[in-house]
PDB file of C-alpha atoms in Angstrom:
ATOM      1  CA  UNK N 796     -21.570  -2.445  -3.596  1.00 83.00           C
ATOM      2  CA  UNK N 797     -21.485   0.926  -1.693  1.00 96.00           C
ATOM      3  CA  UNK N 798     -18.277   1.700   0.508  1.00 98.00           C
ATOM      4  CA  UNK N 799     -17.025   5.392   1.370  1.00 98.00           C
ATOM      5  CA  UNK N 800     -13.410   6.280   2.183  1.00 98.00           C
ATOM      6  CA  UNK N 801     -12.129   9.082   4.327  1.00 98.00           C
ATOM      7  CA  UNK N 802      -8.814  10.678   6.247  1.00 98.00           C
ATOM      8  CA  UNK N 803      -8.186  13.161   9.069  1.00 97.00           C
ATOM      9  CA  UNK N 804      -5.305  13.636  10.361  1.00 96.00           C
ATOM     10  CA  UNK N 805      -4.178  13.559  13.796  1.00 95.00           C
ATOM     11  CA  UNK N 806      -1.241  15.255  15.374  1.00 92.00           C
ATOM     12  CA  UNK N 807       0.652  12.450  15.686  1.00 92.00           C
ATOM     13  CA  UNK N 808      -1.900   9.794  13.627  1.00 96.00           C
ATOM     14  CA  UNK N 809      -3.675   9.347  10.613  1.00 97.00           C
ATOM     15  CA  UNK N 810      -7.747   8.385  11.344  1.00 98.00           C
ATOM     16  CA  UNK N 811      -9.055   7.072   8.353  1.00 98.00           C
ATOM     17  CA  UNK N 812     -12.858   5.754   8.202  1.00 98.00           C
ATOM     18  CA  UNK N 813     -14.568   2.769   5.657  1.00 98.00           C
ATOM     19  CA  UNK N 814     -17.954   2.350   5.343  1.00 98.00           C
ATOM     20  CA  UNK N 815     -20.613   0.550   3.216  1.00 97.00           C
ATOM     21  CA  UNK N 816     -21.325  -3.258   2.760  1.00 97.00           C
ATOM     22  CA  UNK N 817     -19.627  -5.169   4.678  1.00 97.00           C
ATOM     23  CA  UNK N 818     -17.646  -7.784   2.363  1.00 97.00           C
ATOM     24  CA  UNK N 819     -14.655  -9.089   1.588  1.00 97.00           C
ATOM     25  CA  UNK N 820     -13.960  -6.978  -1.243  1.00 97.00           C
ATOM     26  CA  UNK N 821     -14.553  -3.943   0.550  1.00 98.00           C
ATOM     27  CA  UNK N 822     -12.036  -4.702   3.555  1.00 97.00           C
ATOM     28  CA  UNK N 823      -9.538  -5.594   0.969  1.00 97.00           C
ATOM     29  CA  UNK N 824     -10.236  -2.043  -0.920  1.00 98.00           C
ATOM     30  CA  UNK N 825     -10.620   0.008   3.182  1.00 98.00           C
ATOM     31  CA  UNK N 826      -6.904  -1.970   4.081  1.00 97.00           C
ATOM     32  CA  UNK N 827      -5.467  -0.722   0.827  1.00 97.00           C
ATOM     33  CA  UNK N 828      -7.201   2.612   0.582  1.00 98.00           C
ATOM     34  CA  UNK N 829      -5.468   2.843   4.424  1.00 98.00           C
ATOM     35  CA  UNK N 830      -1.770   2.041   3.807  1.00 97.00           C
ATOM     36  CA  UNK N 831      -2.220   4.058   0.405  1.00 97.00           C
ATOM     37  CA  UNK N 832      -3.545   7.426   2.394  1.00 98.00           C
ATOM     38  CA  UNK N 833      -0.629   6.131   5.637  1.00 97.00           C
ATOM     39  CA  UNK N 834       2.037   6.506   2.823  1.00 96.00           C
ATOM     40  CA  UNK N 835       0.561  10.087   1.205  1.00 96.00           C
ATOM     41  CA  UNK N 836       0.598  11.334   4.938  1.00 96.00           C
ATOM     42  CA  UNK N 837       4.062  10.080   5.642  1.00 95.00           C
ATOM     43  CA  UNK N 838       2.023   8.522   8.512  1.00 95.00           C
ATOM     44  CA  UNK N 839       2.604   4.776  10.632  1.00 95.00           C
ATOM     45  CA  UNK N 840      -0.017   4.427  13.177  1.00 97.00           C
ATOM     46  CA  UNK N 841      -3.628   4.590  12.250  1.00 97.00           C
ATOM     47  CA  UNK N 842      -6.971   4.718  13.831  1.00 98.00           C
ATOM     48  CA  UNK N 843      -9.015   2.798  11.625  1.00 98.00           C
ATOM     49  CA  UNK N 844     -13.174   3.078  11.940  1.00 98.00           C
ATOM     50  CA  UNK N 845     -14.757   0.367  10.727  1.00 97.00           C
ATOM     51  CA  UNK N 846     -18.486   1.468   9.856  1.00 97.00           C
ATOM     52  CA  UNK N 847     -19.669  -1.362   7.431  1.00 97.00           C
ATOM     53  CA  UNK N 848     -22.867  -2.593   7.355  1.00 97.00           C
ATOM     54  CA  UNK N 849     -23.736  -6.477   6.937  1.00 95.00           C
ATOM     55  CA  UNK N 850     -23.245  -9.320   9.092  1.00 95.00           C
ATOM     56  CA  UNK N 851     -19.719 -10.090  10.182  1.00 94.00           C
ATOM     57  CA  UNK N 852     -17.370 -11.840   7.311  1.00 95.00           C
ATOM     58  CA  UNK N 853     -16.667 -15.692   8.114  1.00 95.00           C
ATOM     59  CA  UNK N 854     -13.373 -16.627   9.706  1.00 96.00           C
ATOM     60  CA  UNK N 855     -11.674 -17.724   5.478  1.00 96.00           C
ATOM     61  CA  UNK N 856     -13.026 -14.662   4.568  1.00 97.00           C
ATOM     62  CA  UNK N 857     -11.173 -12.797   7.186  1.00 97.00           C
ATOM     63  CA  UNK N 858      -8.445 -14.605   6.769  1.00 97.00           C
ATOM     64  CA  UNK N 859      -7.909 -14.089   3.335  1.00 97.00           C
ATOM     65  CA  UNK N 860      -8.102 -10.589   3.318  1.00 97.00           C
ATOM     66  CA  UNK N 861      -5.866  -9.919   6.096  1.00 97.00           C
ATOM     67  CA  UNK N 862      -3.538 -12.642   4.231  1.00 97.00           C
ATOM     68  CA  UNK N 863      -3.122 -10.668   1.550  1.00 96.00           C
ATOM     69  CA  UNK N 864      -2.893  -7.252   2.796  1.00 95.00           C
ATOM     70  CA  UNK N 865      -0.420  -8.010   5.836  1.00 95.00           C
ATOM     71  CA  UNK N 866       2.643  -6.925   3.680  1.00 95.00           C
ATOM     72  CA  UNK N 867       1.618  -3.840   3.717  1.00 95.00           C
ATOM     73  CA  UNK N 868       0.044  -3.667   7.586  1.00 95.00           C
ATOM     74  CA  UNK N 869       3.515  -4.851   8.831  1.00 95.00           C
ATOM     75  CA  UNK N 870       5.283  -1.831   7.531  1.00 95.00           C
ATOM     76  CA  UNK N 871       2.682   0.422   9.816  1.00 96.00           C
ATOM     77  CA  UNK N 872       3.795   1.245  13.377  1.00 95.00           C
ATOM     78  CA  UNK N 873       0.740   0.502  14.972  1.00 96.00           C
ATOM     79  CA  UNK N 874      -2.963   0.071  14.008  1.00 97.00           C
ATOM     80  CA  UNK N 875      -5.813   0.986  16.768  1.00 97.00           C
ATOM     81  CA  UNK N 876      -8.956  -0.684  14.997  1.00 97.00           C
ATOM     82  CA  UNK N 877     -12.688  -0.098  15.982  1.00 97.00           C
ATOM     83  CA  UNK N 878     -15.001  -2.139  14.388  1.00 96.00           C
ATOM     84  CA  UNK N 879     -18.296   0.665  14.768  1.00 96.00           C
ATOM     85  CA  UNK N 880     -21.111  -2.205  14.043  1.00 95.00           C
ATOM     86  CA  UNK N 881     -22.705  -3.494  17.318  1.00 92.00           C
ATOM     87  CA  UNK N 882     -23.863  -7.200  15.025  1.00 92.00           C
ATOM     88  CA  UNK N 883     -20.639  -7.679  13.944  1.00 92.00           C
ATOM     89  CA  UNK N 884     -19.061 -10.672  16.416  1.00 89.00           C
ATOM     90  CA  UNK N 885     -16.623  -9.788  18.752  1.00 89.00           C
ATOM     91  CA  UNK N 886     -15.454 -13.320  18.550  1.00 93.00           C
ATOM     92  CA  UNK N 887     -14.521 -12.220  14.674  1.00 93.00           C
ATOM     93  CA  UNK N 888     -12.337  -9.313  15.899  1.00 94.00           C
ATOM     94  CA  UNK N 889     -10.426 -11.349  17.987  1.00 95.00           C
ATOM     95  CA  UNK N 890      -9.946 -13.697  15.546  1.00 96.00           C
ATOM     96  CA  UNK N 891      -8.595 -10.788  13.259  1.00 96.00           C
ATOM     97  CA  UNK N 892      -6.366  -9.227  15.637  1.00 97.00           C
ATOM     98  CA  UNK N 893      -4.134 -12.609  15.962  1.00 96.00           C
ATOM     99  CA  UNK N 894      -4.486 -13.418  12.886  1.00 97.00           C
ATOM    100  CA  UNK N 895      -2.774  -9.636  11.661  1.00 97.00           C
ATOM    101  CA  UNK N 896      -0.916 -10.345  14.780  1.00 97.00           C
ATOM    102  CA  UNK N 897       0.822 -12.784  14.093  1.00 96.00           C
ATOM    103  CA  UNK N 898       1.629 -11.998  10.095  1.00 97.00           C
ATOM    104  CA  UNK N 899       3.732  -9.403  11.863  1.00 96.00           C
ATOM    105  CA  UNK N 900       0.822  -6.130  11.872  1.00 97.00           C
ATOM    106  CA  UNK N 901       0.543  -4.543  15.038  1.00 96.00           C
ATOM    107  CA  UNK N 902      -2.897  -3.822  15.430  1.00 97.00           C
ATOM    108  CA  UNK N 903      -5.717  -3.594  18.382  1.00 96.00           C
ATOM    109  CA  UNK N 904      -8.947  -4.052  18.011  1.00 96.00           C
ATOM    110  CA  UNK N 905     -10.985  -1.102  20.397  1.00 96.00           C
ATOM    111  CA  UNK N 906     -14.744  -0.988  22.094  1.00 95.00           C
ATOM    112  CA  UNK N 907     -14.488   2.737  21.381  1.00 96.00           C
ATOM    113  CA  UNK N 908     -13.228   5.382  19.170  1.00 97.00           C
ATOM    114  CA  UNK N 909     -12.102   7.166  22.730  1.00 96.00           C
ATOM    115  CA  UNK N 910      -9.884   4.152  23.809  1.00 96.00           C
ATOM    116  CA  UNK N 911      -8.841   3.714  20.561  1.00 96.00           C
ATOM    117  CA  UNK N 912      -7.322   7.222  20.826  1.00 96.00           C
ATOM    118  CA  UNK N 913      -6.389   7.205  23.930  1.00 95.00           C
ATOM    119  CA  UNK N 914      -3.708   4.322  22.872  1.00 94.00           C
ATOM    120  CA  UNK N 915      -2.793   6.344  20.201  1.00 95.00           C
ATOM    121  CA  UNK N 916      -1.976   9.408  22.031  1.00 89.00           C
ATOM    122  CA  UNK N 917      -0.563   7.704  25.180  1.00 84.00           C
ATOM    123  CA  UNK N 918       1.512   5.407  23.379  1.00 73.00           C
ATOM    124  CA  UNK N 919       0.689   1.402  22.783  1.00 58.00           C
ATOM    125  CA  UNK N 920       1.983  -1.484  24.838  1.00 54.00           C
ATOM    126  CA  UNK N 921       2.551  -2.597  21.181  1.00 54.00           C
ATOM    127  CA  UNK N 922       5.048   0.175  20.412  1.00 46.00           C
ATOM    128  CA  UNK N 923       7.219  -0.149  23.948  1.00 43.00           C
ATOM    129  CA  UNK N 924       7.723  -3.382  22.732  1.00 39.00           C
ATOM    130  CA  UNK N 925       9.059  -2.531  19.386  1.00 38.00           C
ATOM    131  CA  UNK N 926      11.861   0.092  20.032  1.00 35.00           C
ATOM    132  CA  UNK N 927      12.969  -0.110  16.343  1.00 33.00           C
ATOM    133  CA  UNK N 928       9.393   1.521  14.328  1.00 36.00           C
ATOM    134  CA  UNK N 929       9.614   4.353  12.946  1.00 35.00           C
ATOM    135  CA  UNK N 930       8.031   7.395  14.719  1.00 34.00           C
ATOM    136  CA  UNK N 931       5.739   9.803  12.990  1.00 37.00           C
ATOM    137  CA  UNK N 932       6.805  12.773  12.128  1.00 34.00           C
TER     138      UNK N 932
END
């Protein structure tokens, strides 16, 4: 099962990039991998590139893993997500997005890596909403 991990950091963000077969068990290891590098950084909003080839997980699947790594995601400010696969079901991503949603994560699901920025740098309707996150340093 091949998956690849990387981090750069942004002035005010952490970007951090999985790819390799798309399953289950790597999402789990990319969402944990994430809030592990988020932590080293002293970072809590992330731009997270999704570049994992396969077709897209089923809705349990999805479920499950974002399940069991929302505890974590819930401590983050604010998570800009773009999922870079053109197969993978936009239905899917919407699905994942309320589902993180509404386990308390505040994350958006992006078309583009430039959008996904953009609502990084220009601040998210997600974080005018919730005065009380903490801001990156």
């Amino acid at each position: 099962m091949r998956y690849e991990f990387t981090v750069e950091q942004a002035p005010t963000y952490l970007h951090v990039k999985g790819s390799g077969d798309h399953t289950a068990d790597n999402m789990q290891r990319f969402l944990r991998d994430a809030y592990q590098a988020a932590l080293e950084n002293d970072r809590d909003r992330l731009l997270m590139e999704l570049d994992f080839a396969g077709p897209s997980l089923n809705l349990g699947s999805i479920y499950k893993v974002i399940s069991e790594r929302s505890s974590d995601g819930s401590l983050l400010g604010y998570i800009a997500c773009v999922d870079m696969n053109p197969e993978h079901s936009h239905e899917q991503a919407e699905f994942a997005e309320l589902a993180a949603n509404t386990m308390g994560v505040r994350v958006r699901f992006f078309p583009s890596l430039a959008e996904a920025r953009r609502s990084l740098e220009l601040g998210s309707p997600m974080l005018e909403r919730s005065p009380h996150l903490r801001s990156t340093r």
